[in-house]
Amino acid sequence: MIGEQLNSLNYKENSLFIEDKSLKREINSLKLGLTLKRSEQNAGLTINPLGESRYEILKSGQRHFLQKKELIQLLENIAETQKNQDQIKKSQKNINSILKGKLKKNNIKRFFKNSTEYYQDVIKTLIQSEKIEDLPWKLSKLKVFKSYHSFITISLQKGSSKSLICDLGKSNRLKKYYFDSREFNNIFNAIRKSKSSYFYEHKIISKSLKLVGCFLAKTFTLKTHNLIVIISKDDFIPPSDGESKIFNEFSMAIEKALQFIELKNIIFSDLHLYLSTLYQLDYYIAIMDQNLLVAGNTENARFDKSFTQSWSNLEIQYSNSSNRFTSTDLFHYQRIKLLGELFNILKHELSNPIFGMKMSLDLLMTESIEDDPKEILEQIKDSADRSLEILNSMTDIFSNEKKEVTRSIDEILSKVYTLCKSELKLINFQILYAEDSHKDVKVKSNMTFLTQVLFNLLINATQELKKAHENPRNRKIVLSPVVNDNYVEILITDNGRGIPESEQDKIFQLFYSQKSTGNGIGLPLSRALAQKLGGDLLLQSSEPGSTTFILLVPICSEDE
Amino acid sequence: MKVLIIEDEILILKSLKMVFEKLGNNVDTATLGRQALELILNNDYDLIITDLMLNDISGFDILEGSLKKYKRDELPSRFVIMSAYSSDQITGRAREYNCLFLSKPFDNIHKTVDDIVSRFK
C-alpha cells in the first residue's frame, strides 16, 4: 500500500530530483507540468528506478519503495502542489499586505481591489454563501483544492449543545448530522493547539467523524460560532509543506470571508427582528424606492403621509393614523381596559347590597316593622361588610404599589373569586386543592400583577363559556393549585370549545386574538406579568371540551 | 294577590316582601332559580317578580321553564323582570318577552310597588 509506504515520509517542499535519464523522459512524456531540481542537494525527494516497475524514493537518507502506479499518483500530487504554489507565490506579496491590514465589513470592495485575482475569486465565491453550511460545496469548487475529495465543516454555535457537521465526501453528496458539543470541543482544541496543520484520523478520536487517512484542518473562532474546516484527499500521504502552506494561507484569507458570511447571517436574523418590530409599531411605516414599496408594516398602505423623509432614492413615509399600539402603551392600555372591567364589576357587585341597605333603611325609618328590627340591622351590617370586602379585593388588583406581599394561596384565590363573582354567577366554578394543606402555602409576590393575571384568565374563560354553552349548567371552570418544591402551579381549566391546534402557538403573540372582540393583548400581557413575577404562563393543553392554562408562581421558601 | 318574589339579595327581597304584604298581598319568596321554578309549577301566582342574575340559573331560564305551565303570550300578564344589569343585550332579550322591566335600583319602592300592583290587579 502506498499509504503504508509513505506514511512516515515527511518530504520537504515539492522539489524532486531524478538522475536517471530514461525515467526523466518518461515523466516528461506524462506532461504533468512537473519542475525537477537540477541537483540532489536542494531537492526534498530523489527518485531512482529499480527496474521491474519498482522505484526507490530517497528522503533524508531514508529509503521507501513504490510501484509504478503509486509513483505516478505521487508525481501527480507533487505537480498539482507545485502549480498551486506558483500561483500563491505570484500573489504572495499582495496577499500579505492585505492580510496585515484589517478587513472592515464595509471594506470588502477595497479588499477586492487590492487582492490578487485568485483570492478575489475565492472570496467572491465564498461570500456568496448564505450560511456556513454552504462552505463544503464552495470549497470543493475551488481549483486550489481540486485534488481533495472530502470537504467537511463542523460548526458549533456558541452556547449550543449540538454541533453541525456538513460532510461533502467523494460521492459529492452533502451529509449533515449533529454531534455533541463536548466531542466538538475536544477536536477543536486538539486542532487549535497543534503546530502542524495536518492530522491523521487516529489522532482525532471521534466516533461521529468519518475520516480516512491524513487530512488538513483549521479552526476558526468567529463571533457566534466556532468552526472547524477539514479537507482531505482520503489517503495516507501527508501533505507537502507547500500544501500545508497553501491551506494555511487560504485559511487566513477565508477567515475574513467567514466573518462576512456570519455577519450576513446575523444581519439577516436582525432584519427579521426589525421587520417583526415594524409590525408592532404604532405607526404605519413604508419605505419606498421611487414609489415602489420596499419594506414596511402594511401592504396596502393608505397614507395620509403625515410624515415623509427622503434619503437618497429612498423615501420613508409614516403615518400615525392607525389603531395600533406601541408596546409601551400596551400596559397602560391594558390597565385602562382592566379599570373598565373592574368598574363594571364594582357597579354590579356593590349596587345590589347598597340598594338593599338603602331600601331597608327607608322602610325602617318610615314604616312600623313587625319583625325584630335588630335582625334587619344585622343584615344591613352584613351587606356593608360584604361591600367593603369587594372594595378591598379591588385595591389588590388595581393598586399602584410595586411592593411584594406575602399571602396564602387560599387568600389570593378567594380575593380573585370575590372579584369575578358576578361573572361566575352562572358557571359551575370550583377551586380544587390537591391537598388541604396547600391552601396555606405562602406566596410572596406583587399582588396587583398576580391577581390581574388570574382575573384575566378567569374572565377569558367565562367569556368563552358563555359562547360555548347556552345552558349555564354545562359551563364549568376549575381552578386547581398544585404545590411543587419551588412553585405553585395554578391550573385553570374550562370546558369551552378549545383553541384550534393551529392557533395554539399564536395565542401569546401580541395582537393575535381569536375573539372578534378581542385585541390580542390579554394573554401576552398576562404571560409577561407572570414572567415578571418569576413564574410563567403556559397553555398546557386545549381540545374541544377542555382547555387548561398553567400559571406558575414561585412560593416562599420556608425561612421567609 | 298571590305574589312570588325571586331575588338573591336578602335585603331587597325582604323589603319588597314587606311592601307587598303591607298592601294586603300574599307573598312567597325564593333566592334560587330552581327553587323558584318549583314554586311556579306547583302554585298559581298572580304575579311573579324575578331578578335576572341568580346564583344557579338565570331569570330567563325561569321564564323558559315556566313555559311548561304558561303559554308564551301569557308571560307578560304574570311576570315582571327586574335587573341591575341593564346592558342593551339583556334589556333587549328581556323585551322579547314583553314583560314589565324594572331597573334596579328603583327610586321609590312604594311607588314602584304601587305601579306593579295596579297593573296586575
XYZ file of C-alpha atoms in Angstrom:
681
model
C 0.000 0.000 0.000
C 1.212 3.383 -0.921
C -0.150 4.746 2.323
C 1.899 2.380 4.425
C 4.999 3.089 2.362
C 4.724 6.836 2.589
C 3.117 7.190 5.917
C 6.288 8.320 7.612
C 7.632 10.110 4.590
C 7.958 13.722 5.551
C 9.365 15.089 2.344
C 10.490 18.646 2.019
C 8.736 21.022 -0.337
C 7.684 19.551 -3.605
C 11.097 19.555 -5.044
C 12.153 16.482 -6.891
C 15.443 15.236 -8.282
C 15.749 12.457 -10.818
C 19.116 11.376 -12.152
C 18.021 8.555 -14.416
C 17.568 9.991 -17.892
C 15.084 7.458 -19.203
C 12.877 7.939 -16.136
C 13.140 11.704 -16.669
C 11.973 11.307 -20.237
C 9.189 9.013 -19.182
C 7.961 11.529 -16.612
C 8.183 14.414 -19.070
C 6.073 12.445 -21.526
C 3.324 12.314 -18.907
C 3.111 16.110 -19.241
C 2.316 16.676 -15.608
C 3.977 20.065 -15.674
C 6.478 18.982 -13.039
C 9.534 21.063 -12.382
C 12.576 18.997 -11.486
C 15.570 20.128 -9.459
C 18.950 20.204 -11.032
C 20.809 18.813 -8.091
C 20.024 16.352 -5.346
C 21.171 18.829 -2.724
C 18.174 21.196 -2.977
C 15.603 18.525 -3.563
C 13.308 17.091 -0.984
C 12.956 13.815 -2.800
C 15.122 11.737 -5.053
C 13.653 9.020 -7.204
C 15.632 6.143 -8.690
C 14.294 3.348 -10.872
C 14.987 -0.157 -9.585
C 13.652 -1.980 -12.635
C 10.551 -4.163 -12.947
C 8.367 -1.057 -12.388
C 9.734 -0.597 -8.879
C 11.166 2.668 -7.693
C 13.245 3.819 -4.805
C 12.439 7.102 -3.124
C 15.116 8.701 -1.029
C 14.175 11.180 1.646
C 16.706 12.413 4.192
C 18.689 9.220 3.792
C 15.649 7.015 4.277
C 14.509 4.627 1.558
C 10.951 3.927 0.509
C 9.729 1.708 -2.300
C 6.860 2.336 -4.673
C 5.153 0.574 -7.560
C 4.843 2.459 -10.844
C 1.164 3.201 -10.312
C 1.877 4.633 -6.885
C 4.735 6.683 -8.241
C 2.531 8.293 -10.853
C -0.025 9.213 -8.206
C 2.706 10.758 -6.109
C 4.052 12.685 -9.107
C 0.579 13.969 -9.931
C 0.150 15.229 -6.411
C 3.506 16.940 -6.452
C 2.752 18.557 -9.803
C -0.574 19.841 -8.541
C 1.020 21.249 -5.441
C 3.762 22.936 -7.431
C 1.192 24.544 -9.645
C -0.721 25.874 -6.674
C 2.437 27.037 -5.065
C 3.433 29.002 -8.126
C 0.100 30.702 -8.124
C 0.458 31.545 -4.466
C 3.974 32.880 -4.903
C 2.774 35.256 -7.570
C 0.175 36.756 -5.307
C 2.138 36.384 -2.111
C 3.168 39.994 -1.922
C -0.305 41.381 -2.386
C -1.973 38.917 -0.103
C 0.431 39.617 2.709
C -0.266 43.299 2.567
C -3.985 42.642 2.609
C -3.855 40.141 5.400
C -1.890 42.524 7.567
C -4.494 45.215 7.133
C -7.801 44.710 8.849
C -10.793 43.981 6.725
C -13.718 46.009 7.891
C -17.183 44.870 6.994
C -17.770 47.690 4.571
C -14.287 47.374 3.168
C -14.955 44.320 1.053
C -14.716 46.381 -2.093
C -11.338 47.714 -1.211
C -10.245 44.225 -0.334
C -11.164 43.036 -3.785
C -9.369 45.904 -5.382
C -6.123 45.136 -3.641
C -6.315 41.396 -3.604
C -4.871 39.205 -6.277
C -7.168 37.866 -8.862
C -7.074 34.420 -7.425
C -8.054 35.287 -3.879
C -10.603 37.725 -5.160
C -12.303 34.850 -6.869
C -12.085 32.627 -3.824
C -13.536 35.189 -1.536
C -16.159 36.266 -4.042
C -17.306 32.669 -4.310
C -17.277 32.206 -0.582
C -19.138 35.294 0.432
C -21.980 34.314 -1.830
C -22.668 31.561 0.680
C -25.765 32.213 2.692
C -24.669 30.024 5.529
C -21.540 28.469 6.902
C -23.105 25.130 5.911
C -22.658 26.022 2.254
C -18.917 26.092 2.733
C -18.061 22.461 1.778
C -19.707 22.980 -1.602
C -17.893 26.208 -2.176
C -14.531 24.736 -1.169
C -14.959 21.727 -3.438
C -15.437 24.060 -6.384
C -12.118 25.816 -5.837
C -9.290 24.997 -8.213
C -6.739 25.098 -5.472
C -8.387 22.118 -3.782
C -9.006 20.132 -6.959
C -7.060 17.135 -5.738
C -9.024 16.862 -2.481
C -12.025 14.585 -2.103
C -13.571 15.367 1.266
C -14.664 18.774 2.483
C -16.062 18.967 5.963
C -17.147 21.826 8.160
C -18.131 21.379 11.758
C -19.753 24.360 13.359
C -20.852 24.946 16.890
C -22.922 27.938 17.739
C -21.529 29.257 20.993
C -23.653 28.109 23.874
C -25.309 25.358 21.885
C -25.080 21.720 22.910
C -25.017 20.304 19.414
C -22.570 20.937 16.648
C -23.435 20.575 12.998
C -21.285 18.540 10.646
C -21.554 19.168 6.931
C -19.668 16.464 5.101
C -19.169 16.566 1.377
C -17.471 13.306 0.552
C -16.350 11.549 -2.601
C -19.936 10.784 -3.524
C -20.400 14.547 -3.878
C -23.436 14.373 -1.661
C -23.607 16.692 1.312
C -24.407 14.849 4.511
C -25.480 16.798 7.535
C -25.523 15.436 11.026
C -25.077 16.580 14.570
C -22.815 15.612 17.363
C -22.191 16.504 20.932
C -20.554 19.832 21.746
C -18.078 18.144 24.108
C -16.758 15.991 21.301
C -16.591 19.107 19.166
C -14.582 20.970 21.774
C -12.100 18.099 22.106
C -11.450 18.076 18.379
C -11.464 21.855 18.181
C -8.845 22.200 20.909
C -6.679 19.398 19.547
C -6.565 21.095 16.151
C -6.171 24.585 17.515
C -3.237 23.669 19.759
C -1.429 21.644 17.139
C 1.570 23.257 15.449
C 1.033 21.210 12.335
C -1.942 21.759 10.088
C -2.374 18.127 9.123
C -3.625 15.233 11.147
C -4.156 11.536 10.974
C -7.565 10.120 11.687
C -6.241 8.056 14.602
C -5.046 11.254 16.291
C -8.506 12.722 16.269
C -10.558 10.162 18.048
C -14.127 10.666 17.117
C -16.868 8.150 16.647
C -19.003 10.517 14.652
C -16.446 11.893 12.264
C -15.782 9.537 9.387
C -12.332 10.401 8.143
C -9.810 8.405 6.190
C -6.078 8.794 6.493
C -4.464 12.166 6.590
C -6.299 15.470 6.452
C -5.746 19.203 6.712
C -7.686 21.045 9.357
C -8.056 24.544 10.655
C -10.130 26.090 13.426
C -11.863 29.432 13.292
C -13.216 31.435 16.174
C -15.973 33.629 14.851
C -18.317 35.965 16.614
C -21.088 33.490 17.307
C -19.630 30.231 16.048
C -16.626 28.041 16.463
C -15.780 26.373 13.218
C -13.551 23.540 12.047
C -12.734 23.199 8.350
C -11.315 19.886 7.201
C -10.159 18.937 3.730
C -8.777 15.558 2.837
C -7.607 13.517 -0.097
C -8.758 10.402 1.692
C -5.312 8.893 1.548
C -2.385 8.404 3.848
C 0.149 10.617 2.126
C 0.871 13.560 4.370
C 0.520 16.900 2.656
C 3.677 18.548 1.493
C 4.843 21.671 3.232
C 3.609 23.519 0.181
C 0.154 22.069 0.513
C 0.100 22.917 4.193
C 1.261 26.406 3.436
C -1.403 26.920 0.810
C -4.009 25.647 3.182
C -2.776 27.960 5.929
C -2.693 30.974 3.680
C -6.033 30.077 2.307
C -7.399 29.769 5.824
C -6.105 33.184 6.753
C -7.693 34.675 3.677
C -11.047 32.993 4.154
C -11.294 33.942 7.810
C -12.466 37.346 6.651
C -14.924 35.751 4.265
C -16.250 33.543 7.047
C -16.709 36.531 9.282
C -18.558 38.159 6.450
C -20.859 35.168 5.928
C -21.553 35.073 9.628
C -22.169 38.778 9.692
C -24.557 38.330 6.821
C -26.392 35.721 8.846
C -26.561 37.977 11.852
C -27.777 40.864 9.736
C -30.298 38.533 8.182
C -31.710 37.492 11.529
C -31.551 41.091 12.692
C -33.562 42.024 9.645
C -36.213 39.547 10.746
C -36.205 41.168 14.120
C -36.520 44.620 12.622
C -39.373 43.536 10.401
C -41.289 41.902 13.225
C -40.710 45.017 15.293
C -42.026 47.117 12.442
C -45.222 45.129 12.555
C -45.746 46.034 16.163
C -45.291 49.729 15.746
C -47.912 52.289 16.439
C -47.329 53.879 13.085
C -47.713 52.690 9.579
C -44.311 52.797 8.005
C -43.416 52.344 4.380
C -40.030 52.558 2.777
C -40.462 53.488 -0.841
C -37.967 53.316 -3.638
C -39.255 55.543 -6.419
C -42.853 54.850 -5.433
C -42.280 51.119 -5.031
C -42.815 49.667 -1.595
C -39.535 48.145 -0.424
C -40.356 47.427 3.194
C -42.999 48.347 5.664
C -45.570 47.126 8.063
C -48.520 47.450 5.807
C -49.154 46.015 2.393
C -51.793 48.298 1.075
C -50.688 51.492 2.647
C -53.228 54.219 2.530
C -51.084 57.043 3.657
C -52.088 60.476 4.517
C -48.322 60.979 4.558
C -48.224 62.512 7.976
C -44.507 62.484 7.626
C -42.085 61.675 4.880
C -38.378 61.731 4.858
C -36.128 61.162 1.892
C -32.781 59.549 1.969
C -31.019 59.305 -1.381
C -33.525 57.450 -3.565
C -35.460 56.070 -0.665
C -38.413 57.724 0.875
C -39.645 56.790 4.302
C -43.266 57.545 4.972
C -45.019 57.170 8.198
C -48.431 57.859 9.425
C -49.918 57.747 12.875
C -53.430 57.254 11.652
C -53.523 53.689 12.841
C -55.181 51.837 15.627
C -52.010 50.044 16.574
C -50.440 50.371 19.963
C -46.835 50.763 20.903
C -45.602 48.219 23.365
C -45.053 50.964 25.911
C -48.692 51.899 25.639
C -49.833 48.322 25.988
C -49.543 48.147 29.706
C -51.299 51.437 30.051
C -53.999 50.344 27.658
C -54.474 47.068 29.479
C -54.820 48.887 32.776
C -57.479 51.155 31.381
C -59.291 48.162 29.960
C -58.949 46.440 33.303
C -60.218 49.546 35.036
C -63.285 49.432 32.803
C -63.907 45.794 33.567
C -63.372 46.343 37.267
C -65.631 49.347 37.301
C -68.397 47.273 35.737
C -67.903 44.552 38.274
C -67.799 47.041 41.077
C -71.045 48.580 39.919
C -72.745 45.222 39.746
C -71.313 43.903 42.929
C -71.914 46.985 45.020
C -75.177 48.267 43.651
C -77.174 45.282 44.896
C -76.075 45.345 48.536
C -76.168 49.150 48.701
C -79.607 49.221 47.121
C -80.739 46.592 49.612
C -79.375 48.607 52.517
C -80.973 51.806 51.293
C -84.342 50.170 50.809
C -84.262 48.549 54.216
C -83.215 51.764 55.900
C -86.020 53.661 54.132
C -88.509 51.158 55.403
C -87.026 51.160 58.890
C -87.428 54.929 59.070
C -90.918 55.217 57.587
C -92.789 52.034 58.370
C -93.653 50.287 61.538
C -91.957 46.944 61.223
C -93.466 43.860 62.670
C -90.228 41.826 62.554
C -87.438 42.419 65.018
C -85.577 45.431 63.549
C -82.367 44.061 65.040
C -82.417 41.229 62.518
C -82.649 43.685 59.644
C -79.885 45.836 61.126
C -77.624 42.781 61.296
C -78.326 42.035 57.672
C -77.520 45.623 56.796
C -74.211 45.233 58.624
C -73.507 42.035 56.652
C -74.168 43.846 53.401
C -71.898 46.715 54.420
C -69.138 44.226 55.296
C -69.539 42.474 52.003
C -69.311 45.779 50.139
C -66.109 46.645 51.964
C -64.636 43.252 51.154
C -65.327 43.807 47.473
C -63.646 47.193 47.645
C -60.641 45.679 49.400
C -60.148 42.973 46.848
C -60.242 45.728 44.282
C -57.306 47.558 45.809
C -55.174 44.465 45.392
C -55.784 44.239 41.701
C -55.570 47.893 40.949
C -53.087 49.352 43.343
C -50.087 51.181 42.020
C -47.881 49.749 44.704
C -44.947 47.849 43.434
C -44.064 46.090 46.652
C -44.303 42.372 47.214
C -46.672 40.998 49.818
C -46.939 37.550 51.327
C -50.327 35.891 51.053
C -51.573 32.335 51.262
C -52.806 30.694 48.098
C -56.290 30.496 49.599
C -56.361 34.227 50.328
C -55.293 35.068 46.791
C -57.795 32.777 45.091
C -60.648 33.883 47.370
C -59.936 37.521 46.532
C -59.953 36.806 42.819
C -63.146 34.837 43.221
C -64.826 37.746 45.015
C -63.898 39.984 42.119
C -65.169 37.630 39.461
C -68.248 36.602 41.411
C -70.760 38.321 39.184
C -69.074 36.918 36.081
C -69.000 33.457 37.608
C -72.608 33.562 38.702
C -73.941 31.300 36.011
C -70.952 28.995 35.845
C -70.026 25.929 37.837
C -66.915 27.195 39.491
C -64.716 25.113 41.733
C -61.412 25.526 43.459
C -59.914 22.060 43.889
C -56.893 21.670 46.121
C -54.752 18.573 45.717
C -54.222 18.702 49.463
C -55.966 20.857 52.022
C -52.608 21.965 53.419
C -51.820 23.657 50.106
C -54.336 26.364 50.963
C -51.910 27.791 53.481
C -48.817 27.726 51.289
C -47.490 31.263 51.093
C -46.650 33.212 48.000
C -44.593 36.373 48.124
C -45.453 38.358 45.093
C -46.757 41.569 43.648
C -50.452 41.016 44.272
C -51.521 43.620 41.732
C -49.875 41.665 38.935
C -50.777 38.244 40.239
C -54.464 38.967 40.722
C -54.539 40.717 37.360
C -53.268 37.599 35.617
C -55.745 35.331 37.418
C -58.554 37.787 36.834
C -57.713 37.937 33.149
C -57.652 34.158 32.794
C -60.949 33.726 34.626
C -62.684 36.468 32.656
C -61.376 34.930 29.413
C -62.749 31.538 30.460
C -66.157 32.921 31.425
C -66.438 34.798 28.133
C -65.633 31.636 26.232
C -68.071 29.502 28.245
C -70.943 31.883 27.683
C -70.419 31.401 23.959
C -69.778 27.680 24.153
C -72.769 26.596 26.246
C -76.267 28.066 26.125
C -77.194 26.213 29.258
C -75.334 27.566 32.290
C -75.411 24.140 33.892
C -72.907 22.899 31.307
C -70.385 25.661 31.925
C -67.531 24.641 34.135
C -64.318 26.246 35.380
C -61.925 24.522 37.766
C -59.032 26.223 39.489
C -56.612 23.690 40.887
C -53.450 24.765 42.636
C -50.697 22.150 42.794
C -47.754 22.872 45.040
C -44.295 21.723 43.991
C -40.875 22.333 45.504
C -40.449 25.894 44.379
C -43.634 26.722 42.568
C -47.334 26.590 42.864
C -48.912 25.611 39.568
C -52.370 27.048 39.282
C -54.282 25.118 36.641
C -57.216 26.959 35.123
C -59.433 24.589 33.184
C -62.613 25.393 31.308
C -64.842 23.133 29.248
C -65.222 25.550 26.355
C -64.729 24.921 22.677
C -60.949 24.723 22.893
C -58.282 26.531 20.929
C -57.652 25.063 17.461
C -54.255 23.400 17.267
C -53.121 25.739 14.505
C -53.721 28.717 16.750
C -52.290 27.381 19.969
C -48.800 28.704 19.378
C -50.140 32.109 18.416
C -52.301 32.964 21.390
C -49.409 34.503 23.300
C -48.469 36.647 20.317
C -49.247 40.277 20.595
C -52.306 41.420 18.650
C -53.371 37.897 17.906
C -56.910 37.252 19.022
C -59.429 34.528 18.393
C -62.255 36.610 19.698
C -63.871 39.080 17.359
C -63.980 41.491 20.254
C -60.518 40.630 21.492
C -57.473 42.738 20.955
C -54.764 40.132 21.442
C -53.301 41.833 24.454
C -54.699 39.962 27.447
C -52.747 36.717 27.164
C -49.389 38.163 26.012
C -49.538 40.709 28.782
C -50.579 38.105 31.350
C -47.615 35.992 30.346
C -45.296 38.994 30.565
C -46.610 39.758 34.035
C -46.258 36.139 35.154
C -42.666 36.121 33.952
C -42.030 39.410 35.688
C -43.108 37.687 38.898
C -40.543 34.943 38.331
C -43.126 32.499 37.074
C -44.688 31.787 33.735
C -47.974 31.313 31.964
C -48.389 28.361 29.641
C -51.105 26.671 27.685
C -50.980 23.114 28.970
C -53.485 21.594 26.599
C -56.528 22.506 24.630
C -59.142 20.468 22.865
C -62.882 20.822 22.484
C -64.284 20.462 25.989
C -61.104 21.084 27.902
C -58.616 23.922 27.888
C -56.032 24.241 30.626
C -53.695 27.126 31.296
C -50.959 26.808 33.884
C -49.865 29.785 35.888
C -46.551 29.189 37.639
C -45.886 31.289 40.719
C -42.793 30.954 42.900
C -43.635 30.117 46.517
C -41.905 31.391 49.630
C -39.057 29.274 50.878
C -39.583 28.066 54.434
C -37.280 30.525 56.108
C -39.134 33.522 54.738
C -102.958 38.688 45.091
C -100.634 35.750 45.347
C -97.101 37.030 44.668
C -93.721 35.298 44.219
C -90.538 37.364 44.533
C -87.277 35.855 43.282
C -84.166 37.751 44.382
C -80.861 36.671 45.890
C -80.080 39.917 47.689
C -81.723 39.295 51.054
C -82.393 42.948 51.956
C -84.032 43.696 48.629
C -86.102 40.542 48.904
C -87.223 41.347 52.428
C -88.058 44.960 51.644
C -90.139 44.044 48.608
C -91.895 41.321 50.543
C -92.722 43.758 53.326
C -94.120 46.408 50.998
C -96.202 43.909 49.045
C -97.543 42.401 52.243
C -98.483 45.829 53.610
C -100.696 46.217 50.550
C -102.514 43.041 51.506
C -100.780 40.569 49.196
C -99.804 37.018 49.977
C -96.038 36.792 49.271
C -93.747 33.806 48.715
C -90.002 34.275 48.241
C -87.129 32.401 46.640
C -83.416 33.177 46.458
C -82.525 30.428 43.984
C -83.856 29.901 40.484
C -84.564 26.185 40.733
C -86.438 26.638 43.974
C -88.494 29.384 42.314
C -89.293 27.263 39.273
C -90.622 24.509 41.515
C -92.859 27.008 43.315
C -94.139 28.393 39.999
C -95.023 24.972 38.646
C -96.751 23.892 41.873
C -98.623 27.113 42.706
C -100.780 29.600 40.888
C -99.291 33.065 41.266
C -100.948 36.212 40.041
C -97.622 37.995 39.918
C -94.050 36.735 39.707
C -91.205 39.228 40.081
C -87.856 37.764 39.109
C -84.316 39.040 39.196
C -82.232 38.065 36.168
C -78.950 37.197 37.868
C -79.270 34.412 40.359
C -76.656 32.052 41.660
C -77.852 28.895 39.933
C -79.911 29.632 36.831
C -80.881 32.936 35.268
C -84.237 34.719 35.298
C -84.501 33.901 31.589
C -84.211 30.206 32.478
C -87.113 30.659 34.893
C -89.222 32.268 32.166
C -88.376 29.461 29.739
C -89.041 26.818 32.403
C -92.433 28.391 33.120
C -93.468 27.683 29.529
C -94.323 24.185 30.757
C -97.252 25.789 32.527
C -97.955 29.056 30.701
C -98.178 29.923 27.043
C -95.579 32.401 25.842
C -98.170 35.174 25.377
C -99.392 34.648 28.925
C -95.987 35.546 30.394
C -96.435 39.373 30.304
C -99.562 39.072 32.415
C -97.711 37.056 35.058
C -94.068 38.142 35.126
C -92.103 41.258 35.989
C -88.401 41.174 35.161
C -86.046 43.005 37.458
C -82.354 43.566 36.905
C -79.394 45.650 37.885
C -77.723 44.650 34.628
C -79.154 46.956 32.080
C -76.861 46.244 29.164
C -78.545 46.534 25.775
C -78.127 42.826 25.250
C -80.005 41.954 28.410
C -82.771 44.544 28.148
C -83.187 43.571 24.501
C -83.638 39.965 25.383
C -85.997 40.841 28.252
C -88.086 42.971 25.905
C -88.686 39.926 23.705
C -90.895 38.558 26.491
C -92.942 41.783 26.503
C -92.811 41.758 30.291
C -92.572 44.793 32.530
C -88.886 45.525 33.106
C -87.638 47.102 36.315
C -84.139 48.515 36.513
C -82.553 48.298 39.922
C -82.126 50.404 41.925
C -85.592 51.992 41.814
C -86.051 55.475 43.238
C -89.075 54.916 45.331
C -90.008 51.418 46.422
C -93.570 52.382 47.360
C -94.282 53.994 44.036
C -92.740 51.098 42.146
C -94.730 48.504 44.021
C -97.950 50.547 43.692
C -97.426 50.709 39.935
C -96.937 46.984 39.657
C -99.907 46.162 41.845
C -102.222 48.481 39.893
C -101.137 46.832 36.639
C -101.666 43.285 37.791
C -104.796 43.658 39.901
